[in-house]
PDB file of C-alpha atoms in Angstrom:
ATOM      1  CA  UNK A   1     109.191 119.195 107.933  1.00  0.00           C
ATOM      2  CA  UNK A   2     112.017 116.672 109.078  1.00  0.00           C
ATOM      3  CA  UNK A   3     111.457 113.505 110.795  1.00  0.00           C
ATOM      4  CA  UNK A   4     114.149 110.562 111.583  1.00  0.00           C
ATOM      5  CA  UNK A   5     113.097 107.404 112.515  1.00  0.00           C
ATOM      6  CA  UNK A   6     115.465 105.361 114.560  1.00  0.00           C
ATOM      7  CA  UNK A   7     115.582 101.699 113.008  1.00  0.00           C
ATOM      8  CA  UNK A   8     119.391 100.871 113.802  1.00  0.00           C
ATOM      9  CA  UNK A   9     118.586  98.363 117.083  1.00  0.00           C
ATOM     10  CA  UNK A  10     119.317  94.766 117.268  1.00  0.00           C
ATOM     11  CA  UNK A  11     116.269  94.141 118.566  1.00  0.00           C
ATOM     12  CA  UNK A  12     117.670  91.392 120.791  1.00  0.00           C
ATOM     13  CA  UNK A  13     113.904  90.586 122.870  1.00  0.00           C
ATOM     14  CA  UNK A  14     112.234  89.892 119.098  1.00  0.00           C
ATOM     15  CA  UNK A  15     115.208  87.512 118.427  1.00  0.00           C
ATOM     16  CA  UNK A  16     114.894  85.192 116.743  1.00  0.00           C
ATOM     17  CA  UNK A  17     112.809  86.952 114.534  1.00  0.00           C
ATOM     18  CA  UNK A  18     114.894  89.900 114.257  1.00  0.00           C
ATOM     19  CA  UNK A  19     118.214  87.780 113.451  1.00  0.00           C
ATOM     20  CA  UNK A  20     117.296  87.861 109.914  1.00  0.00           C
ATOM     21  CA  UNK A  21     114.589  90.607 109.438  1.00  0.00           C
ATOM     22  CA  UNK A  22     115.258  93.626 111.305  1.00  0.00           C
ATOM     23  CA  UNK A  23     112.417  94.536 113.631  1.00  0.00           C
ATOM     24  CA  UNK A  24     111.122  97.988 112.051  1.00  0.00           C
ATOM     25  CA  UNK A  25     110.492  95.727 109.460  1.00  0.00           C
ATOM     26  CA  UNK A  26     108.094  93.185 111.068  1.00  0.00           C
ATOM     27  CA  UNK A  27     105.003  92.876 109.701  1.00  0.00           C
ATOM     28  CA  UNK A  28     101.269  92.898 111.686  1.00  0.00           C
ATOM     29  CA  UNK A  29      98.355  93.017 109.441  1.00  0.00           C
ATOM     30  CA  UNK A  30     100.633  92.877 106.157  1.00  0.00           C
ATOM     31  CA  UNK A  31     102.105  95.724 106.606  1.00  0.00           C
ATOM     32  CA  UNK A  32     105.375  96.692 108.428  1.00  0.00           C
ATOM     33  CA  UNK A  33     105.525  98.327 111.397  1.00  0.00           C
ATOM     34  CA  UNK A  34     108.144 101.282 109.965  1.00  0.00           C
ATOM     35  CA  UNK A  35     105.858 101.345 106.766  1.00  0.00           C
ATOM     36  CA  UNK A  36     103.216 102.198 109.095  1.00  0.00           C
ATOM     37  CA  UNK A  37     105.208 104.999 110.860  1.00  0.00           C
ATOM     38  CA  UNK A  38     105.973 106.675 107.166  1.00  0.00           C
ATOM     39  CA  UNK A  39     102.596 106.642 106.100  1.00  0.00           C
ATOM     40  CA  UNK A  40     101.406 108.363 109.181  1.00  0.00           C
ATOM     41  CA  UNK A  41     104.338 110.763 109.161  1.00  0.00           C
ATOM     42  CA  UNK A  42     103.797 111.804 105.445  1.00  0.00           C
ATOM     43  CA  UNK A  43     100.330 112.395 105.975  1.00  0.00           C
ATOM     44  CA  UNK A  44     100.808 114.553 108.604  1.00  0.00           C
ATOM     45  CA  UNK A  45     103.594 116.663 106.501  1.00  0.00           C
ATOM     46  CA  UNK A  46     106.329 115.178 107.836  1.00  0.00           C
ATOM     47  CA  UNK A  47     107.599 114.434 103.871  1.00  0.00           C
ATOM     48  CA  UNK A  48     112.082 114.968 104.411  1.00  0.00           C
ATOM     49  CA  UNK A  49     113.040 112.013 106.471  1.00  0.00           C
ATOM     50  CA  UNK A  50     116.330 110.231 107.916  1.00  0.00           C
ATOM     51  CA  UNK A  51     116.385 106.611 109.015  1.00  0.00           C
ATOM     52  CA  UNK A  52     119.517 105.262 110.994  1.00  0.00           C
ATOM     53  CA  UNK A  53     120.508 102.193 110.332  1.00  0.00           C
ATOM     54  CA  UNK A  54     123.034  99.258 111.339  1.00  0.00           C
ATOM     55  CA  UNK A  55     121.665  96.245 111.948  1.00  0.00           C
ATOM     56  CA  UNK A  56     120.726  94.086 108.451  1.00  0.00           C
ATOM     57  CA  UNK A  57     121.368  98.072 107.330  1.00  0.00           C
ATOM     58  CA  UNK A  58     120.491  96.900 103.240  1.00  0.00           C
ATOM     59  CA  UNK A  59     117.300  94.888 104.255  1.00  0.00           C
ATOM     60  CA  UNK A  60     115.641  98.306 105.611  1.00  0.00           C
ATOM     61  CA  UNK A  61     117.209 100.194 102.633  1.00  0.00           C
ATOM     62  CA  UNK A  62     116.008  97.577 100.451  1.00  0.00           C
ATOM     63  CA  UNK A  63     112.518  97.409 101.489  1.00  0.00           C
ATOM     64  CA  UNK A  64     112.353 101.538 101.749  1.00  0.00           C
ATOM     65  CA  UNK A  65     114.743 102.998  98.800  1.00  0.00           C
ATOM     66  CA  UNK A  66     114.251 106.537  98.178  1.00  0.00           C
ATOM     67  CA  UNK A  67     111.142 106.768  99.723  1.00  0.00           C
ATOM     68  CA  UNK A  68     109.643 108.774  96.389  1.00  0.00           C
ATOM     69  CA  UNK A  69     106.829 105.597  97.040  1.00  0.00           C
ATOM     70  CA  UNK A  70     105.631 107.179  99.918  1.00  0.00           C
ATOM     71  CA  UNK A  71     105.554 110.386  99.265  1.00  0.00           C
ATOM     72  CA  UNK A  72     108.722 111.204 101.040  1.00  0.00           C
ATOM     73  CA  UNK A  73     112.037 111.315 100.706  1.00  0.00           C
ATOM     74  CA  UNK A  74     114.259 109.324 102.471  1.00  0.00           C
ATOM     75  CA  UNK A  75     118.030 109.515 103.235  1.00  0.00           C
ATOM     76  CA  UNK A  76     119.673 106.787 105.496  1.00  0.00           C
ATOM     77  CA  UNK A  77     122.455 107.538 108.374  1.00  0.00           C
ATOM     78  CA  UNK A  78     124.430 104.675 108.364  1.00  0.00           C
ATOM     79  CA  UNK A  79     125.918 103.009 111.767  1.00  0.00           C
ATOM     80  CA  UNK A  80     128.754 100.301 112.195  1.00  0.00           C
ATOM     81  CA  UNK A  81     127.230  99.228 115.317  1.00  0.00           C
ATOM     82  CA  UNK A  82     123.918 100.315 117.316  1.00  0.00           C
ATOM     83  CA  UNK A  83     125.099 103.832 118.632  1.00  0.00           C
ATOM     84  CA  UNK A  84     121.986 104.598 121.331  1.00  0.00           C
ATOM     85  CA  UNK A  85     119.141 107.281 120.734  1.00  0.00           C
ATOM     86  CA  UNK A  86     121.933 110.590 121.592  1.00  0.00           C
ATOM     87  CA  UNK A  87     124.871 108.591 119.754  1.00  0.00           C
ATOM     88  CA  UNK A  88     122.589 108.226 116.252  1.00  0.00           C
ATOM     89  CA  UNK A  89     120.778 110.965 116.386  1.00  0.00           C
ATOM     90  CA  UNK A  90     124.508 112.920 116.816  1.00  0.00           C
ATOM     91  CA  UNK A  91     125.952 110.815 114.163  1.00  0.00           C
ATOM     92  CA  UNK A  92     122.746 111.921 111.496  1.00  0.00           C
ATOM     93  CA  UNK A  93     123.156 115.842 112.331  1.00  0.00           C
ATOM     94  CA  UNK A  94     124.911 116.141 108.907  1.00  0.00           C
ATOM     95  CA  UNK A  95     121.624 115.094 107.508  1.00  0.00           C
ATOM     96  CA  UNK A  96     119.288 116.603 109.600  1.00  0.00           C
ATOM     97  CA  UNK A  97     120.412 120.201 109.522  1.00  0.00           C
ATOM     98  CA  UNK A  98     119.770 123.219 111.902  1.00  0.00           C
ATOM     99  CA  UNK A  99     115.993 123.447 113.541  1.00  0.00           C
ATOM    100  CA  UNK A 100     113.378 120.914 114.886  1.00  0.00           C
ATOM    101  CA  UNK A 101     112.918 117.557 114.010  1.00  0.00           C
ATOM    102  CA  UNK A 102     110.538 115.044 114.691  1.00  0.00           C
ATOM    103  CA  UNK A 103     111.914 111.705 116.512  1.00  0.00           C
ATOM    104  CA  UNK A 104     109.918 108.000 116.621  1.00  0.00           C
ATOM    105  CA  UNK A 105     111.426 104.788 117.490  1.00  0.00           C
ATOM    106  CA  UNK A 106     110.653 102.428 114.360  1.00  0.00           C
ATOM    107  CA  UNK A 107     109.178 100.065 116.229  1.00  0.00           C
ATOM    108  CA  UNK A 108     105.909 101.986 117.261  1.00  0.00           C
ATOM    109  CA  UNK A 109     102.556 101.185 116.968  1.00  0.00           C
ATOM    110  CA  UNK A 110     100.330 104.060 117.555  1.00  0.00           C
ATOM    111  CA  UNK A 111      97.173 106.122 116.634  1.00  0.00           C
ATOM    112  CA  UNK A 112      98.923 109.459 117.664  1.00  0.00           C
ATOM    113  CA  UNK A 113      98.177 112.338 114.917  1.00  0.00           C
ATOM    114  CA  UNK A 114     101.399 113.836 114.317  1.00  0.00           C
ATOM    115  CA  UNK A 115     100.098 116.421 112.577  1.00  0.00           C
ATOM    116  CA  UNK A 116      99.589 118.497 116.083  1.00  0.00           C
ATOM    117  CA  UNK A 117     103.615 118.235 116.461  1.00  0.00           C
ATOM    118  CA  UNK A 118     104.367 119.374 112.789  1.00  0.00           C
ATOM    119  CA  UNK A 119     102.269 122.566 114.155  1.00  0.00           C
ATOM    120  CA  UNK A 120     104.340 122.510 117.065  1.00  0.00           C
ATOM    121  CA  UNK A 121     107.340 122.367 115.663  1.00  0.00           C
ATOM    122  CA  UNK A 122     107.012 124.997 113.332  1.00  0.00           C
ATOM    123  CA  UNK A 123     106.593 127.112 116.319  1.00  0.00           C
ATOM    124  CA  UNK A 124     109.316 125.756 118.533  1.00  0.00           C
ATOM    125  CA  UNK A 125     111.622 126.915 114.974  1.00  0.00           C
ATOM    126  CA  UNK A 126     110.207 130.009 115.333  1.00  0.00           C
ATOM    127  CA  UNK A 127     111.451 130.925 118.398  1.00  0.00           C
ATOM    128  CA  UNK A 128     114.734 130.400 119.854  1.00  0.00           C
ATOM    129  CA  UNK A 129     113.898 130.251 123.261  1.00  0.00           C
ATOM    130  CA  UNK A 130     113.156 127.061 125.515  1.00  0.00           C
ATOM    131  CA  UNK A 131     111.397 124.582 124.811  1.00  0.00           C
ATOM    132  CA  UNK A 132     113.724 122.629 123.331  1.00  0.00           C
ATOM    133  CA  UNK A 133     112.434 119.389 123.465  1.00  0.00           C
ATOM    134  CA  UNK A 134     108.881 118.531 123.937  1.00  0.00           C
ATOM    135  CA  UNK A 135     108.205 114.778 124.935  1.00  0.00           C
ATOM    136  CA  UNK A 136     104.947 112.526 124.323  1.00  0.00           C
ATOM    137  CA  UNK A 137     104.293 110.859 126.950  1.00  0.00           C
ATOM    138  CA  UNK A 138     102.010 107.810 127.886  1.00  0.00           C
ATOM    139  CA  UNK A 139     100.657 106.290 130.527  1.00  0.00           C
ATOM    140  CA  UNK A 140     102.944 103.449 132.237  1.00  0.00           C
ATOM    141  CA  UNK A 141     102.864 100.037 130.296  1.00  0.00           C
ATOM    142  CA  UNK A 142     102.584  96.726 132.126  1.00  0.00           C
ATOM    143  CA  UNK A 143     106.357  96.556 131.788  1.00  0.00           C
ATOM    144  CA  UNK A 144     107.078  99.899 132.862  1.00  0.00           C
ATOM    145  CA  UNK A 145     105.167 100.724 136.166  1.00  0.00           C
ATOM    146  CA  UNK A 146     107.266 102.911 137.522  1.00  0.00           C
ATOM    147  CA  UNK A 147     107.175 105.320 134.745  1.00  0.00           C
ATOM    148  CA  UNK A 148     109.918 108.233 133.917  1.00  0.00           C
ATOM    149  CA  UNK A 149     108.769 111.730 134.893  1.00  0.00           C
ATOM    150  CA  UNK A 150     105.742 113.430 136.113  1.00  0.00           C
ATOM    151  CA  UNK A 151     104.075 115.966 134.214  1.00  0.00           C
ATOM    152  CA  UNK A 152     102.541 118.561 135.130  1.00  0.00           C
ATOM    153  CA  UNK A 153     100.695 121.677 133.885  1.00  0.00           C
ATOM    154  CA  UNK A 154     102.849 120.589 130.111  1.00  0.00           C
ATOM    155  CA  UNK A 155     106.259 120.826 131.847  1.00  0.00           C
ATOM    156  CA  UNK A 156     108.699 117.559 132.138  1.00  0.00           C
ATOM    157  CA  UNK A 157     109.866 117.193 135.661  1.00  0.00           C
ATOM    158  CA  UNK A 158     112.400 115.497 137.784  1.00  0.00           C
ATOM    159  CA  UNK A 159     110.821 115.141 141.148  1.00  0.00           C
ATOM    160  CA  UNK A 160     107.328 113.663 141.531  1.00  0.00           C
ATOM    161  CA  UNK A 161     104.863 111.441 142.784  1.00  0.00           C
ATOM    162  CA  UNK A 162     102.722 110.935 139.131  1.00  0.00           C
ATOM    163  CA  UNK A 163     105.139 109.615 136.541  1.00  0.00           C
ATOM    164  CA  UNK A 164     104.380 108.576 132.998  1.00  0.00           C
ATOM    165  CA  UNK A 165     106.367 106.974 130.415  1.00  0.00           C
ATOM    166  CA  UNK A 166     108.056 107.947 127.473  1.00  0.00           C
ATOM    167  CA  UNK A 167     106.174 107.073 124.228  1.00  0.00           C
ATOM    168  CA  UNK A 168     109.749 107.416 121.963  1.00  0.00           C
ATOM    169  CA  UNK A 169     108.488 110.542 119.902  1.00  0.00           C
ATOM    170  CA  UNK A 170     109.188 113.808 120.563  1.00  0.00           C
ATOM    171  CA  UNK A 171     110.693 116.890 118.858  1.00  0.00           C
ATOM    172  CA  UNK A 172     113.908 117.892 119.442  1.00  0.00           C
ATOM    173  CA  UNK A 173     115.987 121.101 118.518  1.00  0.00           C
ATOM    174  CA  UNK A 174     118.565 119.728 116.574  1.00  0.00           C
ATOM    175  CA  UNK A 175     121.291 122.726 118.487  1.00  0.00           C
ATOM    176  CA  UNK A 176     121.249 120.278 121.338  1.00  0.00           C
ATOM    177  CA  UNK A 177     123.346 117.981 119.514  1.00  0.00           C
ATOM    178  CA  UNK A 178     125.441 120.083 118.218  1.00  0.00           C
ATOM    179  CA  UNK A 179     128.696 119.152 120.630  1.00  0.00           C
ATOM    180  CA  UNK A 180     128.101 115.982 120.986  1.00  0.00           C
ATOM    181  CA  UNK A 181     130.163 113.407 119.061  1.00  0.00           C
ATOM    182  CA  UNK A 182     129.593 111.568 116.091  1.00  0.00           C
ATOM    183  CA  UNK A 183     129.762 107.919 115.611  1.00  0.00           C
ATOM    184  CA  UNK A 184     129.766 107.446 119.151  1.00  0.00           C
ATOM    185  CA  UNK A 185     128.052 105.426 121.509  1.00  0.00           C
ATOM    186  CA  UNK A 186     125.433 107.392 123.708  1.00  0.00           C
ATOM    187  CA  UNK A 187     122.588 107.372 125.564  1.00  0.00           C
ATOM    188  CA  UNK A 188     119.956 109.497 125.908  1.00  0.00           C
ATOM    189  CA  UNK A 189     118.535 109.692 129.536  1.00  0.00           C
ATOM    190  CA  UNK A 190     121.564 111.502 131.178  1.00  0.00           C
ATOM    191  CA  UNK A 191     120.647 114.585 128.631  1.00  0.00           C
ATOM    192  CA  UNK A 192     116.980 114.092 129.395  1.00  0.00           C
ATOM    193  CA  UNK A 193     117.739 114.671 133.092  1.00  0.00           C
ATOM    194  CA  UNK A 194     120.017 117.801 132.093  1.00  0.00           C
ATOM    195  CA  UNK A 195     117.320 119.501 130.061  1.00  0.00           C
ATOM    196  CA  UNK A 196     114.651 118.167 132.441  1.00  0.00           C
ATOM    197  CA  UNK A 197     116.600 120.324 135.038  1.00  0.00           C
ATOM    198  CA  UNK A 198     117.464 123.236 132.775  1.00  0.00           C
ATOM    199  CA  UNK A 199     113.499 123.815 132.041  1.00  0.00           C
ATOM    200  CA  UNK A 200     113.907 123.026 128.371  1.00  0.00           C
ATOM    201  CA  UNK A 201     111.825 119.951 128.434  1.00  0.00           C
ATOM    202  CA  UNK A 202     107.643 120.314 127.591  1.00  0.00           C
ATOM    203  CA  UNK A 203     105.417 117.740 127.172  1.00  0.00           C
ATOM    204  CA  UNK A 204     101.737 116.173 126.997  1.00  0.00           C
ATOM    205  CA  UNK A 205     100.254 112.784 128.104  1.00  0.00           C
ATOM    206  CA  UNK A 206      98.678 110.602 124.824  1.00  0.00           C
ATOM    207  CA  UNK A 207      96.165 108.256 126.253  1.00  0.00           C
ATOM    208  CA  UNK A 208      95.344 106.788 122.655  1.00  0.00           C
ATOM    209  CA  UNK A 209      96.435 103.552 121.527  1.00  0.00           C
ATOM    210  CA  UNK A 210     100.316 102.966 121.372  1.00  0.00           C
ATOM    211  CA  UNK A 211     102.555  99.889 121.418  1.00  0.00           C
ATOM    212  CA  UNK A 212     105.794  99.704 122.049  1.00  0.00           C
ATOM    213  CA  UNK A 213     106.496  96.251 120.037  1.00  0.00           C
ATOM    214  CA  UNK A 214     109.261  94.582 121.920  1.00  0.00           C
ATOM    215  CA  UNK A 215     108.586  90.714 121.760  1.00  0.00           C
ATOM    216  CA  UNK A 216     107.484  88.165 119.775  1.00  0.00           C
ATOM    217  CA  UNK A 217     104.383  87.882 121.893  1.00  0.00           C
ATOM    218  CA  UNK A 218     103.975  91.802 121.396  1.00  0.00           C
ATOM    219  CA  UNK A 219     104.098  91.187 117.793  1.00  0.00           C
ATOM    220  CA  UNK A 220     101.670  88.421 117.394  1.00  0.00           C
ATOM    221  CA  UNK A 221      99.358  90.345 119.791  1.00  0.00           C
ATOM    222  CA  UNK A 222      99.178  93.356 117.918  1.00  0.00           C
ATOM    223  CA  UNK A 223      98.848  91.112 114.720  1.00  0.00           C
ATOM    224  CA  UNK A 224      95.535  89.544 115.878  1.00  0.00           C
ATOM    225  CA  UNK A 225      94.113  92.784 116.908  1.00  0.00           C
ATOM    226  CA  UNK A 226      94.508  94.484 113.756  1.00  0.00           C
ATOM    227  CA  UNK A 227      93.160  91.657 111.769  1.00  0.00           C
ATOM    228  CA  UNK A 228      90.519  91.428 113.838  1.00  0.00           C
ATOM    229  CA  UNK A 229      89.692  95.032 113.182  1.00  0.00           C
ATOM    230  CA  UNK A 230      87.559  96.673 110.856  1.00  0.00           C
ATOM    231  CA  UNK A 231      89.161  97.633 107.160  1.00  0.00           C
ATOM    232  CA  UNK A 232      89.026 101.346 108.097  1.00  0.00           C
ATOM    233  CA  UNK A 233      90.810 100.844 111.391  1.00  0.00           C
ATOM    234  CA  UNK A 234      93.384  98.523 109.665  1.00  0.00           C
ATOM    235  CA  UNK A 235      94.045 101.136 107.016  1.00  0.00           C
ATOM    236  CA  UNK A 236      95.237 103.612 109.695  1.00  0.00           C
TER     237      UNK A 236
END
């Protein structure tokens, strides 16, 4: 099972903590918050994985290496400059292959058990009609009100009164990268909106606990909560 976590960001809201530690590697509770993410996703099965990388590129590589320490193993996809969630995820196709993979932002907190997506995505491989993409999605955030797209009976839509947000993990069949360029700069919600409209998109709404650690303030908040916790919540 393939996963890629996208780590390559400048993280320019955690400045200036991320000028000289890159913010996947932020620590609450001891423990970073992209160590986190690979112990969840090698538990769950999720054991060949590609990070992308630009920003302090050899402190991530560094603190990760091979990955054999986790369980996993881990191959980097190395960017001159931050190239967007379609740009790096284009640029690592080399590495990721033909079939499904598993996406997360690096910069997640969350209790999600990814273990129900390694089922799914063996299924979406399967088969190689839509869905294409399915999409975890959360409800709206303080900072995000408005949401992105409603959801309804575990299709994405365009149109809608009820939106939720993206949580920044989904699977995606790797074929819908296939033309797009390498090493290039691009974003990701003009393909959403394609797909969304094509019918390709599924999702589900994950009420669980999930941070998306943007700040300094989101840092130290998540930080206190986890210390406060018990050891068998902090161990998660």
């Amino acid at each position: 099972m393939k996963a890629m976590i996208l780590a390559a960001g400048r993280g320019e809201r955690m400045r200036p903590l991320s000028d000289e530690t890159p913010k996947p590697l932020l620590t609450v509770a001891g423990k970073s918050l992209i160590v986190r993410q690979l112990e969840r996703l090698v538990a769950a099965g999720f054991g060949d994985i590609v990070i992308n990388v630009a920003h302090r590129a050899e402190a991530v590589e560094s603190a990760l290496g091979d990955g054999s320490r986790f369980g996993a193993s881990i191959r980097y996809s190395r960017e001159g400059e931050p190239l967007e969630v379609a740009g790096g995820i284009a640029t690592a196709l080399p590495l990721l292959g033909d079939g499904v993979v598993l996406v997360i932002s690096g910069d997640l907190y969350t209790d999600y058990d990814y273990r129900a997506l390694a089922l799914r995505a063996r299924a979406m491989a399967a088969a190689d009609a839509p869905p294409h993409l399915h999409m975890v999605m959360v409800p709206n955030p303080v900072y995000h009100p408005e949401g992105d797209f409603p959801l309804a009976n575990g299709r994405l839509a365009l149109d809608g009164a009820a939106r939720s947000t993206f949580g920044n993990i989904a699977l995606y069949r790797t074929g819908l990268f296939r033309e797009l360029p390498r090493g290039a700069k691009l974003k990701i919600l003009p393909l959403y909106r394609e797909w969304i409209s094509r019918g390709w998109v599924t999702g589900e709404l994950y009420i669980g606990i999930w941070a998306n650690i943007g700040t300094p303030r989101d840092l130290a908040a998540l930080d206190a909560t986890l210390l406060q916790a018990s050891p068998q919540q902090d161990s998660r």
